[in-house]
Coordinates of N, CA and C in Angstrom, one line a residue:
M1273 N -137.9 33.8 125.5 CA -136.7 33.3 124.7 C -136.9 31.8 124.3
A1274 N -136.6 31.5 123.0 CA -136.8 30.2 122.5 C -135.7 29.3 123.2
A1275 N -136.1 28.0 123.4 CA -135.2 27.0 124.1 C -134.1 26.8 123.1
Q1276 N -132.9 26.5 123.7 CA -131.8 26.1 122.8 C -131.6 24.6 122.9
I1277 N -131.0 24.1 121.7 CA -130.7 22.8 121.6 C -129.6 22.4 122.7
P1278 N -129.9 21.4 123.5 CA -128.9 21.1 124.6 C -127.5 20.6 124.0
R1279 N -126.5 20.9 124.7 CA -125.1 20.5 124.2 C -124.9 19.0 124.7
I1280 N -125.7 18.1 124.2 CA -125.5 16.7 124.5 C -125.4 15.9 123.2
L1281 N -124.3 15.1 123.1 CA -124.1 14.3 121.9 C -124.5 12.9 122.2
H1282 N -125.5 12.5 121.5 CA -125.9 11.0 121.6 C -125.4 10.2 120.3
Q1283 N -124.8 9.0 120.7 CA -124.5 8.1 119.7 C -125.0 6.7 120.2
T1284 N -125.0 5.7 119.3 CA -125.5 4.4 119.7 C -124.7 3.2 119.0
W1285 N -124.6 2.2 119.7 CA -124.0 0.9 119.2 C -124.5 -0.3 119.9
K1286 N -124.2 -1.4 119.4 CA -124.8 -2.7 120.1 C -124.4 -2.9 121.4
T1287 N -123.1 -2.5 121.7 CA -122.6 -2.7 123.1 C -121.7 -1.5 123.4
E1288 N -121.0 -1.5 124.4 CA -120.2 -0.3 124.8 C -118.8 -0.4 124.0
Q1289 N -118.7 -1.6 123.4 CA -117.4 -1.8 122.6 C -117.5 -1.3 121.2
I1290 N -117.1 -0.1 120.9 CA -117.3 0.5 119.6 C -116.1 -0.1 118.6
P1291 N -116.6 -0.6 117.5 CA -115.6 -1.2 116.6 C -114.4 -0.2 116.3
P1292 N -113.2 -0.8 116.3 CA -112.0 0.1 116.0 C -112.2 1.0 114.9
A1293 N -112.8 0.6 113.8 CA -112.8 1.4 112.6 C -113.7 2.6 112.9
M1294 N -114.6 2.6 113.8 CA -115.4 3.8 114.2 C -114.9 4.6 115.3
Q1295 N -113.9 4.2 116.0 CA -113.5 4.9 117.3 C -112.9 6.2 116.9
A1296 N -112.2 6.4 115.8 CA -111.6 7.7 115.4 C -112.6 8.7 115.2
H1297 N -113.7 8.3 114.5 CA -114.8 9.2 114.2 C -115.5 9.6 115.4
A1298 N -115.8 8.6 116.3 CA -116.3 9.0 117.7 C -115.6 9.9 118.4
A1299 N -114.2 9.8 118.4 CA -113.3 10.6 119.1 C -113.3 12.1 118.5
S1300 N -113.6 12.2 117.2 CA -113.5 13.4 116.5 C -114.6 14.5 117.1
W1301 N -115.7 13.9 117.5 CA -116.8 14.7 118.1 C -116.4 15.2 119.5
K1302 N -115.7 14.4 120.3 CA -115.3 14.8 121.5 C -114.2 15.9 121.4
Q1303 N -113.3 15.7 120.4 CA -112.1 16.7 120.2 C -112.8 18.0 119.9
H1304 N -113.8 18.1 119.1 CA -114.3 19.4 118.7 C -115.4 19.9 119.6
H1305 N -115.8 19.1 120.5 CA -116.9 19.5 121.5 C -116.5 19.1 122.9
P1306 N -115.4 19.5 123.4 CA -114.9 19.0 124.7 C -115.9 19.3 125.9
D1307 N -116.7 20.4 125.8 CA -117.5 20.8 126.9 C -118.8 20.2 126.8
W1308 N -119.2 19.4 125.8 CA -120.4 18.8 125.7 C -120.5 17.5 126.5
E1309 N -121.7 17.1 126.7 CA -122.0 15.8 127.4 C -122.0 14.8 126.4
H1310 N -121.3 13.6 126.5 CA -121.3 12.6 125.4 C -122.0 11.3 126.0
R1311 N -123.0 10.8 125.4 CA -123.7 9.6 125.8 C -123.7 8.6 124.7
L1312 N -123.3 7.4 125.1 CA -123.3 6.2 124.1 C -124.3 5.3 124.7
W1313 N -125.4 5.1 123.7 CA -126.6 4.2 124.0 C -126.4 2.8 123.4
T1314 N -126.4 1.8 124.2 CA -126.3 0.5 123.7 C -127.7 -0.1 123.4
D1315 N -127.7 -1.2 122.6 CA -129.1 -1.7 122.4 C -129.9 -2.0 123.6
A1316 N -129.3 -2.4 124.6 CA -130.0 -2.7 125.9 C -130.5 -1.4 126.5
M1317 N -129.7 -0.3 126.5 CA -130.0 0.8 127.0 C -131.3 1.4 126.3
N1318 N -131.2 1.2 124.8 CA -132.3 1.8 124.1 C -133.7 1.2 124.5
R1319 N -133.6 -0.3 124.6 CA -134.9 -0.9 124.8 C -135.3 -0.6 126.3
D1320 N -134.5 -0.4 127.2 CA -134.9 -0.1 128.5 C -135.5 1.3 128.6
F1321 N -135.0 2.3 127.7 CA -135.5 3.6 127.7 C -136.9 3.5 127.0
I1322 N -137.1 2.7 126.0 CA -138.5 2.7 125.5 C -139.4 2.1 126.5
R1323 N -139.0 1.0 127.2 CA -139.8 0.3 128.2 C -140.2 1.3 129.3
R1324 N -139.3 2.2 129.7 CA -139.6 3.0 130.8 C -140.4 4.3 130.4
E1325 N -140.0 4.9 129.2 CA -140.6 6.2 128.8 C -141.8 6.1 127.9
V1326 N -141.8 5.2 127.1 CA -142.9 5.0 126.0 C -143.3 3.5 126.0
P1327 N -143.8 3.0 127.1 CA -144.2 1.6 127.1 C -145.2 1.1 126.1
G1328 N -146.1 2.2 125.7 CA -147.0 1.8 124.7 C -146.5 1.5 123.4
F1329 N -145.2 1.9 123.2 CA -144.6 1.6 121.8 C -143.8 0.3 121.9
L1330 N -143.5 -0.2 123.1 CA -142.7 -1.4 123.1 C -143.1 -2.5 122.3
P1331 N -144.4 -2.9 122.2 CA -144.8 -4.0 121.2 C -144.4 -3.8 119.8
V1332 N -144.5 -2.5 119.4 CA -144.0 -2.2 118.0 C -142.5 -2.3 117.9
Y1333 N -141.9 -1.7 118.8 CA -140.4 -1.8 119.0 C -139.8 -3.3 118.9
D1334 N -140.4 -4.2 119.7 CA -140.0 -5.5 119.8 C -140.4 -6.3 118.5
S1335 N -141.3 -5.8 117.7 CA -141.8 -6.5 116.7 C -141.0 -6.2 115.3
Y1336 N -140.2 -5.2 115.4 CA -139.4 -4.8 114.2 C -138.7 -6.0 113.7
P1337 N -138.6 -6.3 112.4 CA -137.9 -7.5 111.9 C -136.4 -7.2 111.7
H1338 N -136.0 -5.9 111.7 CA -134.6 -5.5 111.6 C -134.1 -4.8 112.7
A1339 N -133.0 -5.1 113.2 CA -132.4 -4.3 114.4 C -132.2 -2.9 114.2
I1340 N -131.9 -2.5 112.9 CA -131.7 -1.1 112.6 C -133.0 -0.3 112.8
Q1341 N -134.1 -0.9 112.6 CA -135.3 -0.2 112.8 C -135.5 0.2 114.3
R1342 N -135.1 -0.7 115.2 CA -135.1 -0.4 116.6 C -134.2 0.7 117.0
V1343 N -133.0 0.8 116.3 CA -132.0 1.8 116.5 C -132.6 3.2 116.0
D1344 N -133.2 3.1 114.8 CA -133.8 4.3 114.3 C -134.9 4.8 115.2
A1345 N -135.8 3.9 115.6 CA -136.9 4.4 116.5 C -136.5 5.0 117.8
A1346 N -135.5 4.3 118.4 CA -135.0 4.7 119.7 C -134.3 6.1 119.6
R1347 N -133.7 6.4 118.5 CA -133.1 7.8 118.5 C -134.1 8.9 118.4
Y1348 N -135.3 8.6 117.7 CA -136.3 9.6 117.7 C -136.9 9.9 119.0
F1349 N -137.2 8.8 119.8 CA -137.8 9.1 121.1 C -136.7 9.5 122.0
I1350 N -135.5 9.2 122.0 CA -134.5 9.7 123.0 C -134.3 11.2 122.7
L1351 N -134.2 11.6 121.5 CA -134.0 12.9 121.1 C -135.2 13.8 121.5
R1352 N -136.4 13.3 121.3 CA -137.6 14.0 121.8 C -137.6 14.2 123.3
H1353 N -137.1 13.2 124.1 CA -137.1 13.3 125.4 C -136.1 14.2 126.0
H1354 N -134.9 14.0 125.5 CA -133.6 14.6 126.1 C -133.3 15.9 125.3
G1355 N -133.5 16.0 124.0 CA -132.9 17.0 123.2 C -131.5 16.7 123.0
G1356 N -130.7 17.5 122.1 CA -129.3 17.4 121.8 C -129.1 17.0 120.5
V1357 N -128.0 16.4 120.1 CA -127.6 16.0 118.7 C -127.4 14.4 118.7
F1358 N -128.0 13.7 117.8 CA -127.9 12.4 117.6 C -127.1 12.2 116.3
V1359 N -126.0 11.5 116.4 CA -125.1 11.3 115.2 C -124.6 9.9 115.1
D1360 N -124.6 9.4 113.9 CA -124.1 8.0 113.6 C -122.6 7.9 113.8
L1361 N -122.1 6.7 114.1 CA -120.7 6.5 114.5 C -119.9 6.6 113.2
D1362 N -120.6 6.6 112.0 CA -119.6 6.6 110.8 C -119.8 8.0 110.3
F1363 N -120.0 9.1 111.2 CA -119.9 10.4 110.8 C -118.7 11.0 111.5
E1364 N -118.0 11.7 110.7 CA -116.7 12.3 111.1 C -116.9 13.8 111.2
C1365 N -116.5 14.3 112.5 CA -116.6 15.7 112.8 C -115.4 16.5 112.3
L1366 N -115.6 17.6 111.6 CA -114.4 18.4 111.0 C -114.2 19.6 111.9
R1367 N -115.3 20.2 112.5 CA -115.2 21.3 113.3 C -116.4 21.6 114.2
N1368 N -116.4 22.4 115.1 CA -117.4 22.6 116.0 C -118.8 22.9 115.4
I1369 N -119.8 22.2 115.8 CA -121.0 22.4 114.9 C -122.0 23.5 115.6
E1370 N -121.5 24.1 116.7 CA -122.5 25.0 117.3 C -123.1 26.2 116.4
P1371 N -122.3 26.7 115.4 CA -122.8 27.7 114.6 C -124.1 27.2 113.8
L1372 N -124.2 25.8 113.5 CA -125.4 25.3 112.9 C -126.5 25.3 113.8
L1373 N -126.4 25.3 115.0 CA -127.5 25.2 116.0 C -128.0 26.4 116.5
Q1374 N -127.2 27.5 116.2 CA -127.5 28.8 116.8 C -129.0 29.4 116.4
D1375 N -129.8 29.7 117.3 CA -131.1 30.1 117.2 C -132.0 29.2 116.4
R1376 N -131.8 27.9 116.5 CA -132.5 26.9 115.9 C -133.0 25.9 116.9
Q1377 N -134.2 25.3 116.6 CA -134.7 24.3 117.5 C -134.8 22.9 117.0
F1378 N -134.5 22.7 115.7 CA -134.5 21.4 114.9 C -133.7 21.5 113.8
V1379 N -132.6 20.7 113.7 CA -131.7 20.7 112.4 C -131.4 19.3 112.0
V1380 N -131.6 19.2 110.7 CA -131.2 18.0 110.0 C -130.5 18.4 108.7
G1381 N -130.0 17.4 107.9 CA -129.4 17.8 106.7 C -129.8 16.8 105.5
T1382 N -129.8 17.3 104.2 CA -130.1 16.5 103.2 C -128.8 15.7 102.6
E1383 N -129.0 14.5 102.1 CA -128.0 13.8 101.4 C -127.7 14.4 100.1
P1384 N -126.6 14.0 99.5 CA -126.3 14.6 98.1 C -127.4 14.3 97.1
E1385 N -127.5 15.2 96.2 CA -128.5 15.1 95.2 C -128.4 13.8 94.4
E1386 N -127.2 13.3 94.3 CA -127.1 12.1 93.5 C -127.8 10.9 94.2
H1387 N -127.9 10.9 95.5 CA -128.6 9.8 96.2 C -130.1 10.0 96.0
A1388 N -130.6 11.3 96.0 CA -132.1 11.5 95.8 C -132.5 11.1 94.4
R1389 N -131.5 11.4 93.4 CA -132.0 11.1 92.0 C -132.0 9.5 91.9
T1390 N -131.2 8.8 92.6 CA -131.1 7.4 92.5 C -132.5 6.7 92.9
H1391 N -133.1 7.4 93.9 CA -134.3 6.8 94.4 C -135.6 7.6 93.8
G1392 N -135.4 8.4 92.8 CA -136.5 9.2 92.2 C -137.1 10.2 93.2
M1393 N -136.2 10.8 94.0 CA -136.8 11.8 95.1 C -136.1 13.1 94.7
T1394 N -136.8 14.1 95.1 CA -136.2 15.4 95.0 C -135.1 15.8 96.1
A1395 N -135.3 15.1 97.3 CA -134.3 15.3 98.3 C -134.6 14.1 99.3
I1396 N -133.5 13.8 100.1 CA -133.5 12.8 101.2 C -133.0 13.5 102.4
V1397 N -133.8 13.5 103.3 CA -133.5 14.0 104.7 C -132.9 12.9 105.6
S1398 N -131.7 13.0 105.8 CA -131.1 11.9 106.6 C -131.3 11.9 108.1
N1399 N -131.4 10.7 108.7 CA -131.5 10.6 110.1 C -130.2 10.3 110.8
A1400 N -129.0 10.4 110.0 CA -127.8 10.1 110.6 C -127.3 11.2 111.5
F1401 N -127.7 12.4 111.3 CA -127.5 13.6 112.0 C -128.8 14.4 112.3
M1402 N -129.2 14.5 113.5 CA -130.4 15.2 113.9 C -130.1 15.9 115.2
A1403 N -130.5 17.2 115.2 CA -130.4 18.1 116.5 C -131.8 18.6 116.8
S1404 N -132.0 18.7 118.1 CA -133.4 19.1 118.5 C -133.4 19.6 119.9
V1405 N -134.4 20.5 120.2 CA -134.7 20.8 121.5 C -135.6 19.6 122.0
P1406 N -135.8 19.4 123.3 CA -136.7 18.4 123.8 C -138.1 18.8 123.4
G1407 N -138.9 17.6 123.0 CA -140.2 17.8 122.8 C -140.6 18.6 121.5
H1408 N -139.8 18.7 120.6 CA -140.1 19.5 119.3 C -141.2 18.9 118.6
P1409 N -142.2 19.6 118.1 CA -143.4 19.1 117.4 C -143.0 18.3 116.2
L1410 N -142.0 18.5 115.5 CA -141.7 17.7 114.4 C -141.3 16.3 114.8
L1411 N -140.5 16.1 115.9 CA -140.1 14.9 116.4 C -141.4 14.2 116.9
Q1412 N -142.3 15.0 117.6 CA -143.5 14.4 118.1 C -144.3 13.8 117.0
R1413 N -144.4 14.4 115.8 CA -145.0 13.9 114.7 C -144.4 12.7 114.1
V1414 N -143.1 12.6 114.2 CA -142.4 11.4 113.7 C -142.6 10.2 114.6
C1415 N -142.7 10.4 116.0 CA -142.9 9.4 116.9 C -144.2 8.8 116.8
E1416 N -145.2 9.7 116.5 CA -146.6 9.2 116.5 C -146.8 8.5 115.2
Q1417 N -146.0 8.8 114.1 CA -146.1 8.1 112.8 C -145.5 6.8 112.7
L1418 N -144.6 6.5 113.6 CA -143.8 5.3 113.5 C -144.7 4.0 113.5
P1419 N -145.7 3.8 114.4 CA -146.4 2.6 114.3 C -147.3 2.5 113.1
L1420 N -147.7 3.6 112.6 CA -148.5 3.5 111.2 C -147.6 3.2 110.1
D1421 N -146.4 3.7 110.0 CA -145.6 3.6 108.9 C -145.0 2.1 109.0
E1422 N -144.8 1.5 110.1 CA -144.4 0.1 110.2 C -145.4 -0.8 109.5
V1423 N -146.6 -0.6 109.9 CA -147.6 -1.6 109.3 C -147.8 -1.3 107.8
R1424 N -147.9 0.0 107.4 CA -148.1 0.3 106.0 C -146.9 -0.2 105.1
H1425 N -145.7 0.0 105.5 CA -144.5 -0.3 104.7 C -144.1 -1.7 104.9
R1426 N -144.5 -2.4 105.8 CA -144.1 -3.9 105.9 C -145.0 -4.5 104.8
Q1427 N -146.1 -4.1 104.6 CA -147.0 -4.7 103.5 C -146.5 -4.4 102.1
R1428 N -145.8 -3.2 101.9 CA -145.5 -2.8 100.6 C -144.0 -3.1 100.2
N1429 N -143.1 -3.2 101.2 CA -141.7 -3.3 100.9 C -141.1 -4.4 101.8
A1430 N -139.9 -4.8 101.4 CA -139.2 -5.8 102.2 C -137.6 -5.4 102.2
G1431 N -137.0 -5.8 103.2 CA -135.7 -5.6 103.4 C -135.2 -4.1 103.5
F1432 N -134.3 -3.8 102.6 CA -133.6 -2.5 102.6 C -134.7 -1.4 102.5
S1433 N -135.6 -1.5 101.5 CA -136.7 -0.5 101.3 C -137.6 -0.4 102.6
H1434 N -137.9 -1.5 103.1 CA -138.7 -1.5 104.3 C -138.2 -0.6 105.3
V1435 N -136.9 -0.8 105.7 CA -136.2 0.0 106.6 C -136.3 1.5 106.4
L1436 N -135.9 1.9 105.1 CA -135.9 3.3 104.7 C -137.2 3.9 104.8
H1437 N -138.2 3.2 104.5 CA -139.6 3.8 104.4 C -140.4 3.8 105.8
S1438 N -139.9 2.8 106.6 CA -140.7 2.7 107.9 C -140.1 3.4 109.1
T1439 N -138.7 3.5 109.2 CA -138.1 4.2 110.2 C -136.9 5.1 109.8
G1440 N -136.5 4.9 108.6 CA -135.3 5.6 108.1 C -135.5 6.8 107.4
P1441 N -134.5 7.3 106.6 CA -134.5 8.6 106.0 C -135.7 8.9 105.1
F1442 N -136.3 8.0 104.5 CA -137.4 8.2 103.7 C -138.7 8.6 104.6
M1443 N -138.8 7.9 105.8 CA -139.8 8.3 106.7 C -139.6 9.7 107.1
L1444 N -138.4 10.0 107.6 CA -138.1 11.5 108.1 C -138.2 12.4 107.1
T1445 N -138.0 12.1 105.8 CA -138.2 13.0 104.7 C -139.7 13.4 104.5
R1446 N -140.6 12.3 104.6 CA -142.0 12.6 104.6 C -142.4 13.4 105.7
A1447 N -142.0 13.2 106.9 CA -142.3 13.9 108.1 C -142.1 15.4 107.9
C1448 N -140.8 15.6 107.4 CA -140.4 17.1 107.3 C -141.2 17.7 106.1
E1449 N -141.6 17.1 105.1 CA -142.4 17.6 104.1 C -143.8 17.9 104.6
D1450 N -144.3 17.0 105.4 CA -145.7 17.2 105.9 C -145.7 18.3 106.9
F1451 N -144.6 18.5 107.7 CA -144.6 19.5 108.7 C -144.5 20.9 108.1
G1452 N -143.7 21.1 107.0 CA -143.6 22.2 106.3 C -142.7 23.2 106.9
P1453 N -142.4 24.4 106.2 CA -141.6 25.3 106.8 C -142.1 25.8 108.1
S1454 N -141.0 26.0 109.0 CA -141.4 26.5 110.4 C -140.3 27.2 111.0
A1455 N -140.5 28.3 111.7 CA -139.4 28.9 112.3 C -138.7 28.2 113.4
G1456 N -137.3 28.2 113.2 CA -136.4 27.4 114.1 C -136.1 26.1 113.5
V1457 N -136.6 25.7 112.3 CA -136.4 24.4 111.8 C -135.4 24.6 110.5
A1458 N -134.3 23.9 110.6 CA -133.4 24.1 109.4 C -133.1 22.7 108.8
I1459 N -133.2 22.6 107.5 CA -132.9 21.5 106.8 C -131.6 21.9 105.9
L1460 N -130.5 21.5 106.3 CA -129.2 22.0 105.7 C -128.9 21.3 104.4
P1461 N -128.3 22.1 103.5 CA -127.8 21.5 102.2 C -126.7 20.5 102.4
P1462 N -126.5 19.7 101.4 CA -125.5 18.5 101.5 C -124.1 19.1 101.9
A1463 N -123.8 20.2 101.4 CA -122.3 20.7 101.6 C -121.9 20.9 103.1
L1464 N -122.9 21.0 103.9 CA -122.5 21.2 105.3 C -122.3 20.0 106.2
L1465 N -123.1 18.9 105.8 CA -123.0 17.7 106.6 C -122.7 16.4 105.7
Y1466 N -123.1 16.5 104.4 CA -123.0 15.3 103.5 C -122.3 15.6 102.3
P1467 N -121.0 16.0 102.3 CA -120.3 16.4 101.1 C -119.7 15.2 100.4
L1468 N -120.0 13.9 100.9 CA -119.5 12.7 100.3 C -120.7 12.0 99.6
V1469 N -120.5 11.2 98.6 CA -121.6 10.5 98.0 C -121.1 9.0 97.9
K1470 N -122.1 8.2 98.1 CA -121.9 6.7 98.0 C -122.2 6.3 96.6
E1471 N -121.3 5.8 95.9 CA -121.5 5.5 94.5 C -122.3 4.0 94.3
A1472 N -122.8 3.8 93.2 CA -123.4 2.6 93.0 C -122.7 1.3 93.3
D1473 N -121.4 1.3 93.0 CA -120.5 0.3 93.3 C -120.0 0.2 94.8
G1474 N -120.5 1.2 95.6 CA -120.1 1.1 96.9 C -119.0 2.1 97.4
R1475 N -118.2 2.5 96.4 CA -117.1 3.5 96.7 C -117.8 4.8 97.1
I1476 N -116.9 5.5 98.0 CA -117.2 6.9 98.5 C -116.5 7.9 97.6
G1477 N -117.2 8.9 97.1 CA -116.5 9.9 96.5 C -117.0 11.3 96.8
E1478 N -116.6 12.3 96.1 CA -117.1 13.7 96.5 C -118.4 13.9 95.8
A1479 N -119.3 14.6 96.5 CA -120.6 15.0 95.9 C -120.4 16.1 95.0
Q1480 N -121.3 16.2 94.0 CA -121.3 17.3 93.1 C -121.7 18.6 93.7
L1481 N -120.8 19.4 94.2 CA -121.0 20.6 94.8 C -120.5 21.8 93.9
S1482 N -121.1 22.9 94.0 CA -120.6 24.1 93.3 C -119.3 24.5 93.9
S1483 N -118.6 25.3 93.1 CA -117.2 25.9 93.6 C -117.3 26.6 94.9
T1484 N -118.4 27.2 95.1 CA -118.5 28.0 96.4 C -118.9 27.1 97.6
Q1485 N -119.3 25.9 97.3 CA -119.7 25.0 98.5 C -118.6 24.1 99.0
H1486 N -117.5 24.0 98.3 CA -116.4 23.2 98.7 C -115.8 23.7 100.0
G1487 N -115.5 22.9 100.9 CA -114.8 23.4 102.2 C -115.7 23.9 103.2
L1488 N -117.0 23.8 103.0 CA -118.0 24.4 104.0 C -118.4 23.3 105.0
A1489 N -118.1 22.1 104.9 CA -118.5 21.0 105.7 C -118.1 21.2 107.2
Y1490 N -119.1 20.9 108.1 CA -118.7 20.9 109.5 C -118.5 19.3 110.0
A1491 N -119.1 18.4 109.2 CA -118.8 17.1 109.3 C -119.1 16.3 108.1
R1492 N -118.8 15.0 108.0 CA -119.1 14.3 106.8 C -119.4 12.8 107.1
H1493 N -120.5 12.3 106.4 CA -121.0 10.9 106.7 C -120.2 10.0 105.7
H1494 N -119.8 8.9 106.2 CA -119.0 7.9 105.3 C -119.9 6.8 104.9
Y1495 N -121.2 6.7 105.3 CA -122.1 5.7 104.8 C -121.6 4.3 104.9
W1496 N -121.0 4.0 106.0 CA -120.5 2.6 106.3 C -121.7 1.6 106.3
G1497 N -122.9 2.0 106.9 CA -124.0 1.3 106.9 C -123.8 -0.3 107.2
S1498 N -123.4 -0.6 108.4 CA -123.2 -1.9 108.8 C -124.5 -2.7 108.8
W1499 N -125.5 -2.1 108.9 CA -126.8 -2.8 108.9 C -127.3 -3.4 107.5
W1500 N -126.7 -2.8 106.4 CA -127.2 -3.3 105.1 C -126.2 -4.3 104.5
H1501 N -125.1 -4.7 105.2 CA -124.1 -5.6 104.7 C -124.5 -7.0 105.2

């Protein structure tokens, strides 16, 4: 029998003091998953985890020029080690997500097509929501690729683009494409997790979904992106 994704919800913030604006979203996950284990990882806890569990990666981790890169990297390693669901604090839960995890070993979702077109891509696999069994080979590929992508994309990009390519959604998208179709791996359409779109002027609106896709969302990402402000 295939392993199941553990019912552990991981979230991360700088300290244990979650900003008031994010507290309601964090509470929404506990409301819809009262029987799950909930873990909040602080920056200090993330670094300590890397130091203990993957000490060979610590020099790369400490060398990242942007704090969000350390947050990104830590979540991949934590999820590979513990399994469960890692979700950003600007993600609002609308209903229990267990149906999305049933009979699956790795679950992510794509951002709205509008986002992909903006960046000249066919799809963007977001790392704002990731679910996995411990030790999944796709996560193993991601973790092995992180040091290589940091060097490669530090040379080619700066700032916002550097983050996206080296540790963020663009890197995860490449990893999923390279991994290819596999049993137990699900890349969900935007309607289920990303029904909102961030416009060029920063406003949040409804993504362009078909009439049959409206109302299907289990959660929705609000794209607050404190790291790019």
